């Protein structure tokens, strides 16, 4: 089934209330392709930012559409993983919408840019893999950093060019890029606005996998499918624990990990996984 996020408004129309001609965020759940015909649906949803004419720039309507889609999928037990990509071949997302933001003031930039939705995206419990072709700049790079893994096409370009616009990254770049690549490299990238290609991004630890450009979405769907086939409570717990490592002192992070590990012994899937191991058979996960 192909679902579509509710009708959105254009950046200009977002201000006037006029309807946008077509949705700017598409949701395909189950995701098409990548899985052989006749195989069971692995529970992967494909979410696509669909503004190729603006290189998938992130305006308020896109951010609202993403937050709505992620929230809905996160509550849907038939969804086990999300792949996020951008329409077309030129960009994952070329950043926040500069034209929409240009006239903003400190008071209006929040709603104009849809900045309230970033926290909703970050709170998603399901694993989210970004499939990045072309530009992932500014907010696009920050969106990739906020998600859990990046599969990059060999045509991908990452960067935080905000300094060249007279601002700084505003959706987590100074914090998440620094945690991902370290202070020295983050300083150089953010203070110069220099872009890097997929291979350099992989070397720096921003990207999990670089693949031939035309295979990007399929390879991300395959990776998501492998994760979706694993016990969902453990997958969510693992994601939460790894993310906590970005925020907590070591002792607190270790305590959280131990609590989570112990709690999983209350799940049917732990009993099933360990019984299946002992009985030398494949496990049958129930998600309970
Ligand atoms: N916002 C709005 N529109 C954008 C955009 C953006 N971030 N990026 C590209 N576009 C639009 C262009 O205006 C152009 O539209 P028109 O055809 O109507 O003129 C269309 O997309 C195609 O772009 P270009 O003609 O510029 O394509 P190019 O191949 O010559 O250049 C590019 C590609 C190098 C990515 C260039 O478009 C560019 O530099 N984009 C801006 C990148 C940027 O600075 N991003 C950071 C934004 S600020 C931010 O993200 C803040 C934050 O932290 C949240």
mmCIF file of C-alpha atoms and ligand atoms in Angstrom:
data_model
loop_
_atom_site.group_PDB
_atom_site.id
_atom_site.type_symbol
_atom_site.label_atom_id
_atom_site.label_comp_id
_atom_site.label_asym_id
_atom_site.label_seq_id
_atom_site.Cartn_x
_atom_site.Cartn_y
_atom_site.Cartn_z
ATOM 1 C CA UNK A 1 0.000 0.000 0.000
ATOM 2 C CA UNK A 2 1.255 3.453 -0.829
ATOM 3 C CA UNK A 3 0.251 6.156 1.573
ATOM 4 C CA UNK A 4 0.707 9.843 1.099
ATOM 5 C CA UNK A 5 1.289 12.400 3.782
ATOM 6 C CA UNK A 6 -1.593 14.862 4.093
ATOM 7 C CA UNK A 7 -1.648 17.749 1.650
ATOM 8 C CA UNK A 8 1.054 20.254 2.409
ATOM 9 C CA UNK A 9 1.542 23.854 1.558
ATOM 10 C CA UNK A 10 4.383 25.474 -0.334
ATOM 11 C CA UNK A 11 6.833 27.685 1.516
ATOM 12 C CA UNK A 12 5.078 30.682 0.073
ATOM 13 C CA UNK A 13 1.695 29.094 0.480
ATOM 14 C CA UNK A 14 2.560 28.133 4.066
ATOM 15 C CA UNK A 15 2.391 31.833 4.767
ATOM 16 C CA UNK A 16 -0.726 32.487 2.708
ATOM 17 C CA UNK A 17 -2.586 29.278 3.588
ATOM 18 C CA UNK A 18 -2.992 28.332 -0.107
ATOM 19 C CA UNK A 19 -2.769 24.582 -0.809
ATOM 20 C CA UNK A 20 0.428 23.100 -2.289
ATOM 21 C CA UNK A 21 -0.084 21.381 -5.620
ATOM 22 C CA UNK A 22 1.171 18.011 -4.336
ATOM 23 C CA UNK A 23 2.439 16.445 -1.119
ATOM 24 C CA UNK A 24 6.069 17.106 -0.262
ATOM 25 C CA UNK A 25 6.575 13.968 1.823
ATOM 26 C CA UNK A 26 5.651 10.551 0.435
ATOM 27 C CA UNK A 27 5.312 7.419 2.541
ATOM 28 C CA UNK A 28 5.489 3.957 0.969
ATOM 29 C CA UNK A 29 4.716 1.285 3.506
ATOM 30 C CA UNK A 30 5.630 -1.391 2.717
ATOM 31 C CA UNK A 31 8.532 -0.040 0.747
ATOM 32 C CA UNK A 32 8.657 -1.004 -2.924
ATOM 33 C CA UNK A 33 11.396 -3.042 -4.625
ATOM 34 C CA UNK A 34 14.595 -4.283 -2.989
ATOM 35 C CA UNK A 35 12.847 -7.405 -1.720
ATOM 36 C CA UNK A 36 12.289 -10.405 -3.984
ATOM 37 C CA UNK A 37 8.746 -10.988 -5.164
ATOM 38 C CA UNK A 38 6.830 -13.434 -2.997
ATOM 39 C CA UNK A 39 9.049 -12.739 0.024
ATOM 40 C CA UNK A 40 7.304 -11.660 3.223
ATOM 41 C CA UNK A 41 7.073 -7.926 3.815
ATOM 42 C CA UNK A 42 9.962 -7.141 6.168
ATOM 43 C CA UNK A 43 8.143 -4.149 7.661
ATOM 44 C CA UNK A 44 10.214 -1.369 6.113
ATOM 45 C CA UNK A 45 8.704 1.998 5.180
ATOM 46 C CA UNK A 46 10.266 4.315 2.614
ATOM 47 C CA UNK A 47 9.784 8.028 3.334
ATOM 48 C CA UNK A 48 10.688 10.413 0.512
ATOM 49 C CA UNK A 49 11.169 14.178 0.655
ATOM 50 C CA UNK A 50 9.586 15.212 -2.618
ATOM 51 C CA UNK A 51 10.642 18.732 -3.652
ATOM 52 C CA UNK A 52 13.242 17.903 -6.311
ATOM 53 C CA UNK A 53 12.714 21.288 -7.992
ATOM 54 C CA UNK A 54 14.157 22.918 -4.834
ATOM 55 C CA UNK A 55 16.713 20.140 -4.251
ATOM 56 C CA UNK A 56 14.385 18.857 -1.492
ATOM 57 C CA UNK A 57 14.962 21.939 0.652
ATOM 58 C CA UNK A 58 13.416 21.559 4.101
ATOM 59 C CA UNK A 59 10.658 24.095 4.570
ATOM 60 C CA UNK A 60 7.988 24.065 7.297
ATOM 61 C CA UNK A 61 5.699 21.830 5.244
ATOM 62 C CA UNK A 62 8.420 19.230 4.668
ATOM 63 C CA UNK A 63 9.355 19.218 8.356
ATOM 64 C CA UNK A 64 5.694 18.868 9.406
ATOM 65 C CA UNK A 65 5.236 16.051 6.868
ATOM 66 C CA UNK A 66 8.309 14.213 8.122
ATOM 67 C CA UNK A 67 7.264 14.561 11.769
ATOM 68 C CA UNK A 68 3.762 13.308 10.986
ATOM 69 C CA UNK A 69 5.076 10.363 8.941
ATOM 70 C CA UNK A 70 7.721 9.315 11.467
ATOM 71 C CA UNK A 71 5.271 9.605 14.376
ATOM 72 C CA UNK A 72 2.654 7.515 12.581
ATOM 73 C CA UNK A 73 5.134 4.821 11.510
ATOM 74 C CA UNK A 74 6.661 4.706 14.987
ATOM 75 C CA UNK A 75 3.239 3.832 16.430
ATOM 76 C CA UNK A 76 2.484 1.226 13.720
ATOM 77 C CA UNK A 77 3.470 -2.286 14.909
ATOM 78 C CA UNK A 78 3.761 -3.476 11.298
ATOM 79 C CA UNK A 79 6.626 -1.026 10.708
ATOM 80 C CA UNK A 80 10.037 -2.147 11.938
ATOM 81 C CA UNK A 81 12.399 0.284 10.192
ATOM 82 C CA UNK A 82 12.326 3.466 8.120
ATOM 83 C CA UNK A 83 14.425 4.480 5.135
ATOM 84 C CA UNK A 84 14.465 8.229 4.485
ATOM 85 C CA UNK A 85 15.504 9.575 1.108
ATOM 86 C CA UNK A 86 15.098 12.534 -1.245
ATOM 87 C CA UNK A 87 13.286 12.478 -4.584
ATOM 88 C CA UNK A 88 15.378 12.599 -7.738
ATOM 89 C CA UNK A 89 19.065 12.041 -8.141
ATOM 90 C CA UNK A 90 20.475 15.486 -7.327
ATOM 91 C CA UNK A 91 19.857 15.870 -3.611
ATOM 92 C CA UNK A 92 18.881 14.202 -0.385
ATOM 93 C CA UNK A 93 18.182 17.734 0.895
ATOM 94 C CA UNK A 94 20.124 20.927 0.130
ATOM 95 C CA UNK A 95 19.332 22.385 3.542
ATOM 96 C CA UNK A 96 16.655 24.445 5.168
ATOM 97 C CA UNK A 97 14.687 26.515 2.663
ATOM 98 C CA UNK A 98 16.788 29.660 2.283
ATOM 99 C CA UNK A 99 14.155 31.563 0.313
ATOM 100 C CA UNK A 100 11.488 30.875 2.931
ATOM 101 C CA UNK A 101 13.833 31.910 5.776
ATOM 102 C CA UNK A 102 15.367 34.983 4.173
ATOM 103 C CA UNK A 103 13.006 37.542 5.690
ATOM 104 C CA UNK A 104 12.631 35.849 9.078
ATOM 105 C CA UNK A 105 13.316 37.498 12.430
ATOM 106 C CA UNK A 106 14.475 35.799 15.643
ATOM 107 C CA UNK A 107 10.795 35.628 16.611
ATOM 108 C CA UNK A 108 9.504 34.106 13.361
ATOM 109 C CA UNK A 109 12.333 31.820 12.200
ATOM 110 C CA UNK A 110 11.137 28.909 14.379
ATOM 111 C CA UNK A 111 7.720 28.400 12.779
ATOM 112 C CA UNK A 112 8.864 29.551 9.321
ATOM 113 C CA UNK A 113 11.507 26.840 9.295
ATOM 114 C CA UNK A 114 9.400 24.198 11.054
ATOM 115 C CA UNK A 115 12.122 23.914 13.695
ATOM 116 C CA UNK A 116 9.713 22.541 16.299
ATOM 117 C CA UNK A 117 9.567 19.256 14.350
ATOM 118 C CA UNK A 118 13.230 18.307 14.702
ATOM 119 C CA UNK A 119 12.752 17.043 18.272
ATOM 120 C CA UNK A 120 9.877 14.824 17.127
ATOM 121 C CA UNK A 121 12.111 13.246 14.502
ATOM 122 C CA UNK A 122 14.877 12.711 17.049
ATOM 123 C CA UNK A 123 12.401 10.948 19.368
ATOM 124 C CA UNK A 124 11.604 8.228 16.801
ATOM 125 C CA UNK A 125 12.115 4.817 18.403
ATOM 126 C CA UNK A 126 12.334 2.861 15.141
ATOM 127 C CA UNK A 127 15.686 2.632 13.399
ATOM 128 C CA UNK A 128 15.958 5.187 10.586
ATOM 129 C CA UNK A 129 18.438 4.818 7.729
ATOM 130 C CA UNK A 130 19.030 7.710 5.365
ATOM 131 C CA UNK A 131 19.704 6.938 1.705
ATOM 132 C CA UNK A 132 21.695 9.937 0.463
ATOM 133 C CA UNK A 133 22.259 10.773 -3.187
ATOM 134 C CA UNK A 134 23.690 14.135 -4.178
ATOM 135 C CA UNK A 135 23.595 17.074 -1.790
ATOM 136 C CA UNK A 136 23.093 16.651 1.957
ATOM 137 C CA UNK A 137 23.903 20.210 2.986
ATOM 138 C CA UNK A 138 22.999 22.314 6.007
ATOM 139 C CA UNK A 139 19.726 20.974 7.382
ATOM 140 C CA UNK A 140 20.068 18.021 4.976
ATOM 141 C CA UNK A 141 23.337 17.010 6.585
ATOM 142 C CA UNK A 142 21.809 17.610 10.022
ATOM 143 C CA UNK A 143 18.867 15.388 9.119
ATOM 144 C CA UNK A 144 21.258 12.593 8.098
ATOM 145 C CA UNK A 145 23.174 13.089 11.360
ATOM 146 C CA UNK A 146 19.957 12.911 13.398
ATOM 147 C CA UNK A 147 19.023 9.547 11.861
ATOM 148 C CA UNK A 148 20.747 6.302 12.802
ATOM 149 C CA UNK A 149 22.752 5.249 9.765
ATOM 150 C CA UNK A 150 23.685 6.802 6.452
ATOM 151 C CA UNK A 151 23.936 4.816 3.225
ATOM 152 C CA UNK A 152 25.592 7.223 0.794
ATOM 153 C CA UNK A 153 25.714 6.991 -2.960
ATOM 154 C CA UNK A 154 29.164 7.659 -4.380
ATOM 155 C CA UNK A 155 27.718 10.929 -5.751
ATOM 156 C CA UNK A 156 26.830 12.237 -2.272
ATOM 157 C CA UNK A 157 28.123 15.543 -0.878
ATOM 158 C CA UNK A 158 27.879 16.497 2.792
ATOM 159 C CA UNK A 159 28.508 19.835 4.425
ATOM 160 C CA UNK A 160 27.404 22.602 6.767
ATOM 161 C CA UNK A 161 27.609 25.724 4.564
ATOM 162 C CA UNK A 162 25.475 27.950 6.837
ATOM 163 C CA UNK A 163 28.438 30.187 7.692
ATOM 164 C CA UNK A 164 28.405 31.375 4.077
ATOM 165 C CA UNK A 165 24.839 32.620 4.616
ATOM 166 C CA UNK A 166 25.698 34.599 7.723
ATOM 167 C CA UNK A 167 24.320 32.042 10.168
ATOM 168 C CA UNK A 168 25.384 28.771 11.802
ATOM 169 C CA UNK A 169 23.870 25.266 11.676
ATOM 170 C CA UNK A 170 20.543 25.493 13.505
ATOM 171 C CA UNK A 171 19.268 21.924 13.567
ATOM 172 C CA UNK A 172 21.978 20.124 15.479
ATOM 173 C CA UNK A 173 25.032 20.429 13.203
ATOM 174 C CA UNK A 174 27.374 22.015 15.722
ATOM 175 C CA UNK A 175 26.504 19.316 18.258
ATOM 176 C CA UNK A 176 25.923 16.117 16.277
ATOM 177 C CA UNK A 177 28.677 16.688 13.698
ATOM 178 C CA UNK A 178 31.134 17.352 16.530
ATOM 179 C CA UNK A 179 30.103 14.133 18.260
ATOM 180 C CA UNK A 180 30.337 12.226 14.964
ATOM 181 C CA UNK A 181 33.716 13.455 13.697
ATOM 182 C CA UNK A 182 35.412 15.174 16.655
ATOM 183 C CA UNK A 183 36.034 18.831 17.474
ATOM 184 C CA UNK A 184 38.952 19.548 15.124
ATOM 185 C CA UNK A 185 37.225 18.281 11.996
ATOM 186 C CA UNK A 186 33.841 19.723 12.929
ATOM 187 C CA UNK A 187 35.437 23.141 13.505
ATOM 188 C CA UNK A 188 37.108 23.058 10.097
ATOM 189 C CA UNK A 189 33.931 21.989 8.289
ATOM 190 C CA UNK A 190 31.580 24.382 10.112
ATOM 191 C CA UNK A 191 33.869 27.425 10.151
ATOM 192 C CA UNK A 192 34.789 27.127 6.455
ATOM 193 C CA UNK A 193 31.511 25.673 5.152
ATOM 194 C CA UNK A 194 33.561 23.214 3.066
ATOM 195 C CA UNK A 195 31.685 20.280 1.531
ATOM 196 C CA UNK A 196 33.039 16.737 1.544
ATOM 197 C CA UNK A 197 32.360 13.804 -0.769
ATOM 198 C CA UNK A 198 30.968 10.417 0.227
ATOM 199 C CA UNK A 199 34.366 8.769 0.684
ATOM 200 C CA UNK A 200 35.657 11.521 2.975
ATOM 201 C CA UNK A 201 32.378 11.389 4.914
ATOM 202 C CA UNK A 202 32.868 7.639 5.335
ATOM 203 C CA UNK A 203 36.469 8.127 6.519
ATOM 204 C CA UNK A 204 35.297 10.720 9.053
ATOM 205 C CA UNK A 205 32.636 8.388 10.440
ATOM 206 C CA UNK A 206 29.571 10.216 9.127
ATOM 207 C CA UNK A 207 28.529 7.448 6.760
ATOM 208 C CA UNK A 208 28.055 3.699 7.349
ATOM 209 C CA UNK A 209 28.312 2.566 3.756
ATOM 210 C CA UNK A 210 29.207 4.070 0.360
ATOM 211 C CA UNK A 211 27.540 2.360 -2.602
ATOM 212 C CA UNK A 212 27.189 2.981 -6.349
ATOM 213 C CA UNK A 213 24.827 5.955 -6.671
ATOM 214 C CA UNK A 214 22.033 4.165 -8.521
ATOM 215 C CA UNK A 215 21.926 1.424 -5.838
ATOM 216 C CA UNK A 216 21.587 3.809 -2.885
ATOM 217 C CA UNK A 217 17.919 3.349 -2.000
ATOM 218 C CA UNK A 218 17.906 -0.392 -2.651
ATOM 219 C CA UNK A 219 20.973 -0.911 -0.481
ATOM 220 C CA UNK A 220 19.432 1.166 2.303
ATOM 221 C CA UNK A 221 16.207 -0.862 2.029
ATOM 222 C CA UNK A 222 18.205 -4.094 2.196
ATOM 223 C CA UNK A 223 19.996 -2.919 5.327
ATOM 224 C CA UNK A 224 16.691 -1.811 6.856
ATOM 225 C CA UNK A 225 15.159 -5.178 5.930
ATOM 226 C CA UNK A 226 17.895 -7.036 7.787
ATOM 227 C CA UNK A 227 17.289 -4.939 10.905
ATOM 228 C CA UNK A 228 13.502 -5.230 10.531
ATOM 229 C CA UNK A 229 13.823 -9.033 10.644
ATOM 230 C CA UNK A 230 15.336 -8.856 14.142
ATOM 231 C CA UNK A 231 13.395 -8.703 17.440
ATOM 232 C CA UNK A 232 11.849 -5.221 17.555
ATOM 233 C CA UNK A 233 12.051 -4.629 21.308
ATOM 234 C CA UNK A 234 15.773 -5.374 21.279
ATOM 235 C CA UNK A 235 16.266 -3.190 18.181
ATOM 236 C CA UNK A 236 14.535 -0.225 19.843
ATOM 237 C CA UNK A 237 16.457 -0.793 23.078
ATOM 238 C CA UNK A 238 19.767 -0.968 21.209
ATOM 239 C CA UNK A 239 19.033 2.270 19.322
ATOM 240 C CA UNK A 240 18.071 4.093 22.517
ATOM 241 C CA UNK A 241 21.181 2.864 24.341
ATOM 242 C CA UNK A 242 23.569 3.850 21.536
ATOM 243 C CA UNK A 243 21.940 7.285 21.296
ATOM 244 C CA UNK A 244 22.265 7.694 25.062
ATOM 245 C CA UNK A 245 26.031 7.308 24.640
ATOM 246 C CA UNK A 246 25.972 10.690 22.853
ATOM 247 C CA UNK A 247 24.429 12.426 25.829
ATOM 248 C CA UNK A 248 25.210 10.665 29.114
ATOM 249 C CA UNK A 249 28.339 10.405 31.228
ATOM 250 C CA UNK A 250 29.824 6.891 30.906
ATOM 251 C CA UNK A 251 28.591 5.652 34.284
ATOM 252 C CA UNK A 252 25.029 6.765 33.535
ATOM 253 C CA UNK A 253 25.165 5.270 30.053
ATOM 254 C CA UNK A 254 26.406 1.954 31.409
ATOM 255 C CA UNK A 255 23.628 1.956 34.019
ATOM 256 C CA UNK A 256 21.029 2.626 31.325
ATOM 257 C CA UNK A 257 22.452 -0.177 29.177
ATOM 258 C CA UNK A 258 22.339 -2.633 32.103
ATOM 259 C CA UNK A 259 18.721 -1.691 32.963
ATOM 260 C CA UNK A 260 17.713 -2.166 29.358
ATOM 261 C CA UNK A 261 19.559 -5.501 29.074
ATOM 262 C CA UNK A 262 17.899 -6.808 32.236
ATOM 263 C CA UNK A 263 14.451 -5.538 31.133
ATOM 264 C CA UNK A 264 14.658 -7.502 27.873
ATOM 265 C CA UNK A 265 14.662 -10.698 29.962
ATOM 266 C CA UNK A 266 10.960 -9.961 30.552
ATOM 267 C CA UNK A 267 10.279 -10.314 26.816
ATOM 268 C CA UNK A 268 8.997 -13.356 24.929
ATOM 269 C CA UNK A 269 11.517 -12.652 22.211
ATOM 270 C CA UNK A 270 14.421 -13.149 24.643
ATOM 271 C CA UNK A 271 12.986 -16.543 25.641
ATOM 272 C CA UNK A 272 12.396 -17.416 21.993
ATOM 273 C CA UNK A 273 15.823 -16.234 20.800
ATOM 274 C CA UNK A 274 17.717 -18.194 23.410
ATOM 275 C CA UNK A 275 15.497 -21.300 23.068
ATOM 276 C CA UNK A 276 15.934 -21.226 19.285
ATOM 277 C CA UNK A 277 19.696 -21.029 19.728
ATOM 278 C CA UNK A 278 19.690 -24.074 22.046
ATOM 279 C CA UNK A 279 17.326 -26.019 19.761
ATOM 280 C CA UNK A 280 19.334 -25.112 16.643
ATOM 281 C CA UNK A 281 16.316 -23.626 14.789
ATOM 282 C CA UNK A 282 15.461 -20.186 13.428
ATOM 283 C CA UNK A 283 13.696 -17.938 15.962
ATOM 284 C CA UNK A 284 10.112 -16.737 15.468
ATOM 285 C CA UNK A 285 9.900 -13.184 16.783
ATOM 286 C CA UNK A 286 6.599 -11.844 18.106
ATOM 287 C CA UNK A 287 7.697 -8.397 19.173
ATOM 288 C CA UNK A 288 6.581 -9.081 22.726
HETATM 289 N N1 LIG B 1 16.684 26.473 -0.095
HETATM 290 C C1 LIG B 1 15.842 26.872 -1.067
HETATM 291 N N2 LIG B 1 16.028 26.574 -2.375
HETATM 292 C C2 LIG B 1 17.122 25.876 -2.706
HETATM 293 C C3 LIG B 1 18.054 25.430 -1.733
HETATM 294 C C4 LIG B 1 17.785 25.753 -0.369
HETATM 295 N N3 LIG B 1 18.565 25.339 0.628
HETATM 296 N N4 LIG B 1 19.033 24.763 -2.366
HETATM 297 C C5 LIG B 1 18.736 24.785 -3.672
HETATM 298 N N5 LIG B 1 17.591 25.459 -3.882
HETATM 299 C C6 LIG B 1 16.904 25.701 -5.163
HETATM 300 C C7 LIG B 1 17.628 26.776 -5.959
HETATM 301 O O1 LIG B 1 17.251 28.060 -5.530
HETATM 302 C C8 LIG B 1 17.162 26.458 -7.352
HETATM 303 O O2 LIG B 1 15.851 26.936 -7.521
HETATM 304 P P1 LIG B 1 15.468 27.804 -8.842
HETATM 305 O O3 LIG B 1 15.675 26.831 -9.990
HETATM 306 O O4 LIG B 1 14.046 28.171 -8.610
HETATM 307 O O5 LIG B 1 16.429 28.936 -8.888
HETATM 308 C C9 LIG B 1 17.076 24.933 -7.337
HETATM 309 O O6 LIG B 1 16.991 24.548 -5.973
HETATM 310 C C10 LIG B 1 18.314 24.267 -7.932
HETATM 311 O O7 LIG B 1 19.451 24.778 -7.243
HETATM 312 P P2 LIG B 1 20.703 25.477 -8.003
HETATM 313 O O8 LIG B 1 20.268 26.094 -9.278
HETATM 314 O O9 LIG B 1 21.380 26.362 -7.013
HETATM 315 O O10 LIG B 1 21.591 24.180 -8.323
HETATM 316 P P3 LIG B 1 23.179 24.127 -8.472
HETATM 317 O O11 LIG B 1 23.488 22.763 -8.983
HETATM 318 O O12 LIG B 1 23.686 25.292 -9.216
HETATM 319 O O13 LIG B 1 23.727 24.252 -6.960
HETATM 320 C C11 LIG B 1 23.805 23.757 -4.605
HETATM 321 C C12 LIG B 1 23.427 23.250 -6.011
HETATM 322 C C13 LIG B 1 25.331 23.886 -4.512
HETATM 323 C C14 LIG B 1 23.310 22.709 -3.604
HETATM 324 C C15 LIG B 1 23.143 25.130 -4.357
HETATM 325 O O14 LIG B 1 21.778 25.036 -4.677
HETATM 326 C C16 LIG B 1 23.263 25.596 -2.940
HETATM 327 O O15 LIG B 1 24.315 26.078 -2.540
HETATM 328 N N6 LIG B 1 22.166 25.457 -2.155
HETATM 329 C C17 LIG B 1 22.128 25.960 -0.795
HETATM 330 C C18 LIG B 1 22.908 25.063 0.159
HETATM 331 C C19 LIG B 1 22.899 25.688 1.536
HETATM 332 O O16 LIG B 1 23.447 26.722 1.762
HETATM 333 N N7 LIG B 1 22.253 24.974 2.481
HETATM 334 C C20 LIG B 1 22.143 25.442 3.865
HETATM 335 C C21 LIG B 1 20.824 26.133 4.071
HETATM 336 S S1 LIG B 1 20.684 26.914 5.656
HETATM 337 C C22 LIG B 1 20.322 25.637 6.739
HETATM 338 O O17 LIG B 1 20.215 24.493 6.372
HETATM 339 C C23 LIG B 1 20.118 26.059 8.177
HETATM 340 C C24 LIG B 1 20.025 24.932 9.135
HETATM 341 O O18 LIG B 1 20.980 24.562 9.766
HETATM 342 C C25 LIG B 1 18.753 24.259 9.387
#
